[in-house]
Amino acid sequence: MATTYRAPSFDYVRPPELDGGARGSPHPVIIVGAGPVGLACAIDLTLQGVDVLVLDDNNTVSTGSRAICYAKRTLEILDRLGCGDPVVDRGIGWRIGKVFHRDRLAYQFDLLPESGHRRPAFVNLQQYHLEEAMLERLLELGRAEVRWRNRVCGISQDADGVTVRVATADGEYDLRAAYVIACDGARSAVRDFLGLEWKGQVFRDRFLIADVHMQGDFPTERWFWFDPPFHRNQSVLLHRQADDVWRIDFQLGWDADPEEEKKPENVIPRIRAMLGDDRPFELQWVSVYTFQCRRLDRFLHGRVIFAGDAAHQVSPFGARGANSGIQDADNLCWKLARVLGGKSPPSLLESYDRERVEAADENILNSTRATDFITPKSAMSRVFRDAVLDLARDHPFARRLVNSGRLSLPTSHRDSALSTPDSATFAGTMVPGAPSADAPVRYGGRPRWWLDLIGGRCELVLFAHDSAQTTVAEVREMSRQHAETARIWVVARTEADADSLGAVANAVVDADGILAQRFDAKPGTLYLLRPDQHVAARWRAWKPAAVEGALRRVYGIEDDTHDGTQSRAA
Amino acid sequence: MTLTTAPNLAQPDDFYQSLIDAHAGLDDGQSTLLNARLVLLLSNHIGDLAVLREALAIARAGVDDRSEGGLDP
């Protein structure tokens, strides 16, 4: 098949361990799998000062049509990792989704109807381009080691660490690590070596996935058809990717023969019928998939931690695969870095398990509901599905029931043990546990994006009092008490205020009040943000003991003398 | 709010006739679709998920009871 993409080929290097050369001390972290999730972990840990070794059984990036849609939150994480720009620049931004039933528009949604955000609702990009951008960033940081064509063939662990058996063309060798992150995908070998149960369901349906190179005149939107004239009784999904490559998913039904359906002589007429004209196109990739929703009971198994598809798998409707995997990395790495540095107890990692299992369940629920709508499991569910689509033409209420995939949103970890429950009333959906909203601000005399400034450590964000003197006095005292554990920010309303505060803290200007509005902030409101930019706690007024208690909670530090109740009461 | 199962229809016989008339001349497939549309329209009108779940549970229980009875007439 023709292709617009030439995959890079990375050199296999004979590992020194095969010749008796070996690292004296164990590796802090070995990452299995150099896909988007493994690379996100590698970059994040490198930024946090942790040496990582990445093992991959192949010597190139992803092939074929895999992840394509990266959600706003994922782009913000990539920004923090330093590789958001190449993904957004090369990718195709979009925010409008249209759902058609037969020959008519049934439902339309706008995923980001407000302005004042750095990143769009979604960017579409072939997974191989994403991986290349991430690899480039990892190599630029220069500290991590990636070993290509090094396949994990066994794993065992004890109280002190993990022994990883690695197979190469030149033979096998052992590595020792304090922690292993398994990012080796839906068919995770690490999962098999540990004998872990992979629970869930397979959907009795088949989908043909085609990457087509063509000059398409479809708008840059997600288009989904139920029962279109060109593919009767089934559904079709169309996404635009970079380089004039379009991804088309044709629902085929359970009885379709995957080998027959993959043949170009069967694929080409389907695409021709959809295009409705004789414009030229080239097939770049064709495969037939069944969809599954599964997850591990736990993502944390001693010193082996699972992330991405190795931990949980969803159907593609809703773009919740790669997005949730990169969000796993975002959640895990700061915690692991603290544990490795002896700053937090290993029990902090339990919060990774709880938070990301919660996210996986949310993603599996949404993806299962969408798949059940697209592929009804019984005659009656088909009747209701068709009734919804019929009613949606004329009745707005039914449009909200049309489910062609509820698109990836970050999980708000509402019940996280790392969060401090609100003691005052705040409006909006940005609750403790949810990621910080973005907003345009000024910093250092230049326009900047809020999320571009924060992350990687805890942030204390004070919205300035009406009196600059009060603010300065409070920030000075705050710095004295918390500067070792958190970075302190002041949000001022004018450039002049920011200038006068700049000597005591990092001062940003929120001239249009967008940040204050999104944080539901009043003068004196204080937020504590986690290193992954999620909200940990917030108050209407600063109380040192409350902040100290909240910081200990974020870092998972048990303290007999200041338990949570006392801190909140203080 | 809870589901009202006490009499609430001012003209029960008129309602019942309207319900049956709505299906006049339809085959089973068409009638099934009409019922589905009706359930969706009325559900949206009710809106309250707790009330809807209560109605679903009562409706389902009646069906389950009947099939059990069928095994042991």
XYZ file of C-alpha atoms in Angstrom:
643
model
C 0.000 0.000 0.000
C 1.135 3.536 -0.739
C 2.175 5.666 2.156
C 2.852 9.283 2.971
C 4.954 8.240 5.929
C 8.435 6.762 6.214
C 8.908 5.187 9.620
C 12.300 5.753 11.243
C 14.436 2.765 12.106
C 16.387 2.839 15.363
C 19.574 0.931 15.884
C 19.800 -2.049 18.134
C 22.877 -1.769 20.326
C 24.339 -4.871 21.954
C 23.599 -4.420 25.691
C 26.768 -4.247 27.874
C 25.243 -6.791 30.265
C 25.810 -9.503 27.633
C 29.551 -8.918 27.931
C 29.701 -8.848 31.695
C 29.394 -5.079 31.921
C 26.556 -4.093 34.191
C 25.343 -1.165 36.154
C 26.388 -1.466 39.782
C 23.186 -0.191 41.333
C 19.666 -1.090 40.222
C 17.934 1.182 37.723
C 15.472 3.466 39.513
C 12.828 2.825 36.843
C 12.591 0.510 33.848
C 9.782 1.312 31.420
C 8.530 -1.508 29.215
C 7.233 -0.189 25.905
C 8.173 2.959 23.958
C 4.622 3.835 22.875
C 2.941 7.128 23.835
C 2.404 6.050 27.451
C 5.909 4.700 27.988
C 7.406 7.794 26.380
C 5.225 10.097 28.497
C 6.494 8.304 31.616
C 10.083 8.491 30.387
C 9.919 12.232 29.663
C 8.066 13.065 32.869
C 10.445 11.087 35.092
C 13.463 12.563 33.307
C 12.087 16.049 33.968
C 11.725 15.068 37.643
C 15.387 14.022 37.752
C 14.865 10.235 37.652
C 17.061 8.052 35.437
C 14.957 5.769 33.273
C 15.691 2.861 30.974
C 13.114 2.165 28.264
C 12.874 -1.290 26.673
C 11.031 -1.865 23.405
C 10.670 -5.089 21.445
C 10.593 -3.249 18.111
C 12.919 -0.719 16.476
C 10.492 1.846 15.137
C 7.380 3.842 16.033
C 3.773 2.663 15.794
C 2.665 1.308 12.438
C -0.831 1.469 10.993
C -3.866 3.365 12.167
C -4.063 3.424 15.945
C -4.599 6.399 18.247
C -5.595 9.546 16.377
C -7.533 11.950 18.634
C -5.705 13.762 21.433
C -7.937 15.600 23.876
C -7.298 19.072 25.264
C -6.146 17.722 28.632
C -3.677 15.382 26.928
C -2.298 18.287 24.887
C -1.858 20.250 28.121
C 0.105 17.340 29.593
C 2.234 17.177 26.433
C 2.835 20.920 26.873
C 4.088 20.308 30.404
C 6.341 17.561 29.035
C 7.648 19.971 26.388
C 6.288 18.320 23.244
C 2.829 19.861 22.788
C 3.812 22.226 19.983
C 4.962 19.694 17.364
C 1.806 17.647 17.973
C -0.532 20.621 17.687
C 1.379 22.185 14.779
C 1.360 19.009 12.739
C -2.092 17.834 13.811
C -5.585 18.868 12.833
C -7.504 20.770 15.518
C -11.245 20.277 15.809
C -14.121 20.734 18.215
C -17.351 20.116 16.271
C -18.907 16.665 15.992
C -21.794 15.868 13.680
C -23.965 12.787 13.823
C -25.999 11.829 10.769
C -28.884 9.387 10.612
C -29.549 8.073 7.130
C -29.255 11.207 4.948
C -29.866 13.863 7.617
C -28.039 15.613 10.450
C -29.379 14.189 13.735
C -27.154 15.847 16.310
C -24.247 18.254 16.519
C -21.949 19.026 19.445
C -19.306 21.645 20.183
C -16.682 20.338 22.587
C -15.155 23.713 23.453
C -17.659 26.504 23.012
C -15.669 29.107 24.996
C -12.459 30.941 24.136
C -9.484 31.668 26.381
C -7.874 28.216 26.223
C -4.466 27.532 24.756
C -5.396 24.183 23.260
C -8.373 23.117 21.143
C -10.852 20.442 22.245
C -9.040 17.871 20.103
C -6.126 17.458 17.750
C -6.020 14.555 15.321
C -2.648 13.104 14.455
C -1.400 9.692 13.466
C 0.150 7.872 16.438
C 3.497 7.523 14.659
C 3.827 11.318 14.438
C 3.008 11.635 18.151
C 5.604 9.018 19.054
C 8.248 10.699 16.935
C 7.602 14.058 18.623
C 7.798 12.442 22.054
C 10.967 10.532 21.217
C 12.602 13.676 19.934
C 11.770 15.396 23.216
C 13.115 12.473 25.261
C 16.384 12.431 23.319
C 16.673 16.213 23.613
C 16.525 15.860 27.395
C 19.444 13.499 26.954
C 19.323 11.508 30.141
C 17.150 8.474 29.443
C 18.343 5.331 27.689
C 16.145 3.586 25.114
C 17.015 0.031 24.096
C 15.391 -1.081 20.839
C 14.766 -4.732 20.021
C 15.122 -5.598 23.693
C 12.117 -7.756 24.569
C 11.090 -8.510 28.141
C 10.828 -12.300 28.451
C 10.412 -12.713 32.185
C 9.908 -10.733 35.346
C 10.129 -11.440 39.065
C 10.119 -9.220 42.117
C 11.055 -9.258 45.776
C 10.834 -6.718 48.575
C 13.808 -4.710 47.280
C 13.224 -4.590 43.557
C 12.321 -6.189 40.253
C 14.418 -8.474 38.083
C 13.622 -8.133 34.404
C 14.780 -10.812 31.962
C 15.448 -9.353 28.532
C 15.823 -11.172 25.207
C 17.870 -9.811 22.294
C 19.188 -11.208 19.029
C 22.486 -11.769 20.874
C 21.007 -13.581 23.872
C 19.279 -12.943 27.173
C 20.313 -10.919 30.194
C 18.923 -9.669 33.497
C 18.290 -6.121 34.683
C 17.447 -4.964 38.152
C 15.139 -2.024 38.921
C 13.513 -0.401 41.916
C 10.287 -0.049 39.906
C 8.996 -1.239 36.544
C 6.269 0.589 34.627
C 4.533 -1.750 32.203
C 3.387 0.281 29.192
C 3.450 -2.654 26.808
C -0.058 -2.271 25.473
C -3.268 -4.256 25.336
C -1.400 -7.529 24.808
C 0.977 -6.766 27.693
C 3.580 -9.488 28.133
C 4.388 -8.179 31.625
C 0.756 -8.755 32.589
C 1.013 -12.337 31.366
C 4.299 -12.974 33.194
C 2.637 -11.896 36.450
C -0.387 -14.099 35.634
C -2.845 -11.250 36.150
C -6.492 -11.565 35.225
C -7.672 -9.334 32.353
C -11.367 -8.890 33.028
C -14.005 -7.446 30.756
C -16.001 -8.021 27.620
C -15.543 -8.331 23.881
C -18.197 -6.684 21.715
C -19.720 -8.946 19.093
C -19.104 -6.657 16.157
C -16.352 -6.017 13.641
C -15.097 -2.733 12.269
C -13.051 -2.077 9.170
C -10.473 0.642 9.715
C -8.990 2.355 6.680
C -6.447 5.163 6.390
C -7.076 6.863 3.057
C -4.854 9.454 1.390
C -6.987 11.870 -0.622
C -7.956 15.470 -1.239
C -11.112 15.399 0.886
C -13.490 18.328 1.098
C -15.115 17.275 4.358
C -14.825 19.963 7.034
C -12.414 19.456 9.915
C -15.040 17.879 12.146
C -15.821 14.451 13.539
C -18.533 12.952 11.317
C -20.467 9.889 12.387
C -23.235 8.236 10.364
C -25.892 5.802 11.533
C -27.341 3.805 8.649
C -26.073 6.091 5.853
C -27.258 5.508 2.263
C -23.710 4.414 1.295
C -23.413 1.792 4.064
C -26.911 0.635 4.976
C -27.798 -0.667 8.438
C -24.301 -0.011 9.810
C -22.360 2.979 11.085
C -19.387 4.917 9.707
C -16.944 7.279 11.426
C -14.709 9.773 9.619
C -11.721 11.658 11.035
C -9.223 13.862 9.277
C -5.559 13.295 10.172
C -2.375 15.067 9.128
C -0.829 14.833 5.629
C -4.270 14.584 3.878
C -4.830 11.184 5.427
C -8.399 10.385 6.458
C -9.363 7.653 8.874
C -12.625 5.844 8.138
C -14.233 3.209 10.405
C -16.898 1.055 8.759
C -19.062 -1.080 11.021
C -19.333 -4.552 9.466
C -21.306 -6.696 11.927
C -20.176 -9.838 13.731
C -20.627 -12.173 10.758
C -18.211 -10.310 8.482
C -15.152 -12.246 7.336
C -12.113 -10.190 8.407
C -9.788 -11.618 5.741
C -12.261 -10.974 2.918
C -13.128 -7.491 4.159
C -9.474 -6.436 4.271
C -8.946 -7.091 0.571
C -8.608 -3.859 -1.407
C -11.191 -5.070 -3.949
C -13.746 -5.077 -1.094
C -12.534 -1.955 0.709
C -12.272 0.344 -2.307
C -15.974 0.084 -3.317
C -17.014 0.969 0.247
C -14.906 4.132 0.178
C -15.993 4.932 -3.367
C -19.661 4.702 -2.295
C -18.980 6.996 0.637
C -17.187 9.627 -1.445
C -19.910 9.450 -4.069
C -17.572 10.522 -6.867
C -14.512 9.262 -8.691
C -11.822 11.391 -7.064
C -8.515 9.571 -6.661
C -7.514 8.098 -3.310
C -4.911 5.687 -2.005
C -5.308 3.148 0.762
C -2.552 3.494 3.362
C -3.750 1.040 5.947
C -6.580 -1.447 6.307
C -7.415 -3.681 9.240
C -10.459 -5.306 10.844
C -10.942 -4.952 14.589
C -13.201 -6.208 17.340
C -13.523 -3.974 20.365
C -12.983 -4.856 23.971
C -13.417 -3.188 27.325
C -11.195 -4.714 30.001
C -9.052 -3.763 32.931
C -6.803 -5.170 35.614
C -8.232 -5.309 39.145
C -5.277 -3.253 40.337
C -2.709 -1.201 38.429
C -0.126 -1.485 41.192
C 1.429 -4.901 41.787
C 4.220 -4.461 44.277
C 6.978 -2.729 42.354
C 5.408 -3.329 38.954
C 3.031 -0.564 37.884
C 0.711 -0.821 34.890
C -0.265 2.154 32.725
C -2.187 2.704 29.496
C -3.639 -0.181 27.487
C -1.602 -2.659 29.550
C -3.810 -1.666 32.503
C -7.104 -0.931 30.771
C -8.591 -1.218 27.315
C -11.609 0.564 25.849
C -13.428 0.619 22.532
C -12.294 3.555 20.389
C -15.583 5.488 20.442
C -14.793 8.504 22.590
C -11.017 8.568 22.083
C -10.367 7.303 25.575
C -7.407 4.968 24.941
C -4.219 6.962 24.379
C -5.725 9.925 26.209
C -6.286 7.976 29.404
C -2.865 6.339 29.066
C -1.060 9.679 28.914
C -3.184 10.850 31.844
C -2.015 7.734 33.741
C 1.576 8.859 33.186
C 0.713 12.385 34.323
C -0.793 11.004 37.529
C 1.955 8.486 38.265
C 5.300 10.111 37.579
C 5.438 12.862 40.197
C 4.364 10.340 42.818
C 6.970 7.793 41.761
C 9.684 10.472 41.677
C 8.833 11.493 45.251
C 8.831 7.895 46.461
C 12.186 7.205 44.763
C 13.596 10.394 46.288
C 12.466 9.322 49.752
C 10.229 12.382 50.051
C 6.978 10.430 50.237
C 6.201 6.928 51.494
C 5.566 4.157 48.930
C 1.914 4.232 50.006
C 1.533 7.424 47.910
C 1.496 5.099 44.887
C -1.772 3.621 46.162
C -3.406 6.892 45.123
C -2.253 6.217 41.535
C -4.038 2.898 41.671
C -7.252 4.357 43.104
C -7.379 7.455 40.932
C -6.543 5.773 37.659
C -8.791 2.755 38.334
C -11.543 5.324 38.884
C -10.639 6.961 35.557
C -10.512 3.596 33.777
C -13.964 2.710 35.090
C -15.302 6.057 33.909
C -13.762 5.515 30.476
C -14.979 1.920 30.235
C -18.490 2.988 31.275
C -18.631 5.717 28.623
C -17.074 3.597 25.942
C -19.360 0.631 26.718
C -22.455 2.823 26.566
C -21.390 4.224 23.195
C -20.610 0.765 21.853
C -23.978 -0.527 23.082
C -25.691 2.334 21.225
C -23.700 1.744 18.043
C -23.966 -2.061 18.278
C -27.284 -2.796 20.048
C -27.127 -6.121 21.889
C -30.786 -7.116 21.512
C -33.702 -6.550 19.148
C -35.341 -4.200 21.659
C -32.199 -2.143 22.233
C -32.030 -1.765 18.466
C -35.653 -0.549 18.468
C -34.910 2.058 21.144
C -31.714 3.109 19.348
C -33.600 3.643 16.100
C -36.429 5.432 17.928
C -33.905 7.834 19.466
C -32.369 8.549 16.056
C -35.834 9.060 14.494
C -36.988 11.399 17.241
C -33.702 13.337 17.145
C -34.638 14.795 13.759
C -37.472 16.883 15.184
C -37.144 16.765 18.959
C -34.156 18.297 20.720
C -34.449 16.069 23.815
C -33.638 12.956 21.793
C -30.444 14.484 20.375
C -28.900 14.311 23.841
C -29.515 10.552 23.865
C -27.688 9.925 20.567
C -24.392 8.303 21.578
C -21.715 7.905 18.931
C -19.004 8.225 21.605
C -18.751 10.619 24.544
C -15.395 12.209 23.909
C -12.540 12.005 26.378
C -12.608 14.383 29.309
C -10.209 14.200 32.254
C -11.520 12.473 35.359
C -12.279 14.677 38.347
C -10.977 12.571 41.227
C -13.717 13.778 43.568
C -13.057 11.321 46.359
C -9.275 11.273 46.139
C -7.424 10.717 49.406
C -5.009 13.432 48.200
C -7.733 16.089 48.158
C -8.900 18.197 51.058
C -12.691 18.561 51.091
C -14.000 22.096 50.607
C -14.778 24.013 53.782
C -16.402 26.870 51.827
C -18.718 27.068 48.832
C -17.283 27.290 45.324
C -19.232 27.450 42.065
C -18.364 25.492 38.932
C -17.146 22.012 38.097
C -13.457 22.519 38.993
C -13.755 20.635 42.283
C -10.828 19.295 44.345
C -9.473 16.390 42.292
C -10.228 18.034 38.920
C -7.484 19.475 36.690
C -6.875 23.221 36.815
C -8.604 25.242 34.128
C -6.438 27.127 31.647
C -6.659 30.907 31.097
C -4.725 33.649 29.322
C -2.580 35.614 31.818
C 0.436 37.896 31.697
C 3.667 36.886 33.344
C 7.011 38.665 33.200
C 5.388 41.365 31.049
C 4.346 38.885 28.358
C 1.096 37.079 27.496
C 1.255 33.476 28.692
C -1.071 30.547 29.288
C -1.684 29.663 32.912
C -1.150 25.916 32.460
C 2.127 26.605 30.722
C 3.457 28.195 33.914
C 2.521 25.556 36.470
C 3.150 21.881 37.157
C 5.886 19.522 38.238
C 5.544 20.670 41.844
C 2.815 21.802 44.219
C 1.575 25.326 43.545
C -0.053 27.668 46.055
C -2.098 30.235 44.176
C -3.315 33.304 46.037
C -5.801 35.668 44.402
C -4.699 39.129 45.493
C -6.528 41.017 48.209
C -7.964 44.444 47.402
C -5.141 45.972 49.396
C -1.681 45.338 47.945
C -0.216 45.767 51.448
C -2.372 42.940 52.810
C -1.336 40.737 49.900
C 2.372 41.462 50.343
C 2.212 40.778 54.066
C 0.324 37.532 53.552
C 2.610 36.296 50.784
C 5.729 37.037 52.845
C 4.352 34.965 55.690
C 3.171 32.259 53.294
C 6.657 32.026 51.772
C 8.187 31.684 55.204
C 5.868 28.802 56.041
C 5.363 26.895 52.782
C 8.059 27.861 50.265
C 9.971 24.627 50.815
C 7.032 22.442 49.830
C 5.179 24.570 47.292
C 5.802 27.358 44.794
C 3.824 30.478 45.564
C 1.856 32.484 42.983
C -0.134 35.672 43.291
C -2.857 36.466 40.789
C -3.073 40.255 40.408
C -5.623 42.223 38.438
C -3.300 44.883 36.991
C 0.257 44.999 35.704
C 1.100 47.617 38.363
C -0.144 45.335 41.143
C 1.855 42.460 39.705
C 4.988 44.620 39.601
C 4.617 45.501 43.264
C 4.069 41.809 44.153
C 6.783 40.442 41.894
C 9.407 40.852 44.576
C 7.643 38.503 46.986
C 6.149 35.837 44.717
C 5.555 34.768 41.137
C 2.964 37.293 40.063
C 0.633 36.805 37.112
C -1.833 39.357 35.783
C -5.385 38.195 35.196
C -6.476 41.418 33.494
C -9.794 40.110 32.157
C -10.545 38.107 35.304
C -10.832 34.861 33.330
C -8.644 32.862 35.711
C -10.554 34.248 38.713
C -13.854 33.408 37.055
C -12.792 29.833 36.219
C -11.497 29.362 39.775
C -14.576 31.114 41.252
C -12.022 33.207 43.153
C -12.578 36.238 45.370
C -9.864 38.458 46.863
C -7.918 36.277 49.291
C -8.990 32.943 47.774
C -6.157 30.393 47.901
C -5.751 27.233 45.798
C -3.331 24.370 46.256
C -2.570 22.562 42.985
C -0.852 19.176 42.696
C 2.257 18.626 40.547
C -0.064 17.160 37.865
C -2.040 20.460 37.892
C -5.097 18.933 39.581
C -6.748 20.891 42.390
C -5.824 19.542 45.829
C -7.494 22.072 48.118
C -8.900 25.606 48.214
C -9.896 28.112 50.824
C -11.503 31.520 51.013
C -8.785 32.625 53.411
C -5.268 31.414 54.201
C -4.835 29.352 57.339
C -1.291 27.997 57.684
C -2.235 24.786 59.485
C -4.888 23.989 56.877
C -2.369 24.442 54.052
C 0.234 22.312 55.834
C -2.363 19.591 56.367
C -3.402 19.710 52.705
C 0.222 19.540 51.540
C 0.880 16.496 53.727
C -2.227 14.894 52.251
C -1.055 15.529 48.668
C 2.326 14.033 49.471
C 0.796 11.070 51.286
C 2.651 11.855 54.479
C 1.051 10.502 57.628
C 1.559 12.732 60.615
C 0.438 11.647 64.054
C 0.385 15.133 65.502
C -1.587 16.767 62.700
C -4.278 14.488 61.425
C -6.682 15.703 58.766
C -9.447 16.613 61.198
C -7.215 18.820 63.288
C -5.763 20.531 60.226
C -9.191 21.318 58.856
C -10.351 22.571 62.204
C -7.276 24.785 62.597
C -40.691 12.811 44.201
C -41.894 9.253 43.868
C -43.798 7.491 41.119
C -47.546 8.002 41.301
C -49.375 4.688 41.080
C -52.598 6.024 42.537
C -55.219 6.931 39.865
C -54.059 10.073 38.070
C -55.871 9.954 34.706
C -58.995 12.143 34.633
C -60.481 10.187 31.739
C -59.047 6.684 31.964
C -61.252 5.149 29.276
C -60.493 7.942 26.815
C -56.769 7.519 27.443
C -56.925 3.749 26.986
C -58.854 4.064 23.738
C -56.316 6.632 22.476
C -53.464 4.280 23.297
C -55.081 1.383 21.405
C -56.142 3.632 18.520
C -52.595 4.877 18.121
C -51.575 1.331 17.165
C -54.418 0.796 14.713
C -53.295 -0.700 11.410
C -49.686 -1.198 12.495
C -47.838 -4.492 12.289
C -45.909 -5.759 15.328
C -42.665 -4.104 14.250
C -44.302 -0.734 13.768
C -46.172 -1.040 17.067
C -42.940 -1.856 18.857
C -41.355 1.273 17.392
C -44.356 3.368 18.390
C -44.099 2.074 21.953
C -40.400 2.864 22.069
C -40.991 6.409 20.817
C -43.749 6.835 23.374
C -41.539 5.621 26.244
C -38.797 8.058 25.214
C -41.174 11.026 24.877
C -42.858 10.370 28.223
C -39.530 9.684 29.961
C -38.216 13.058 28.870
C -41.417 14.686 30.107
C -41.009 13.058 33.533
C -37.294 13.870 33.634
C -36.661 12.661 37.189
C -34.319 9.661 36.959
C -35.389 8.302 40.362
C -39.042 8.243 39.267
C -38.132 6.630 35.951
C -36.058 3.965 37.683
C -38.940 3.229 40.023
C -41.275 2.804 37.053
C -38.732 0.572 35.279
C -38.349 -1.587 38.380
C -42.118 -2.043 38.845
C -42.582 -2.775 35.137
C -39.758 -5.293 35.174
C -40.884 -6.985 38.383
C -44.300 -7.659 36.879
C -42.698 -9.345 33.866
C -40.317 -11.436 36.004
C -43.231 -12.540 38.242
C -45.238 -13.612 35.265
C -42.460 -15.734 33.754
C -41.884 -17.446 37.113
C -45.615 -18.150 37.311
C -45.430 -19.642 33.851
C -43.041 -22.314 35.054
C -45.442 -23.466 37.733
C -48.997 -22.864 36.528
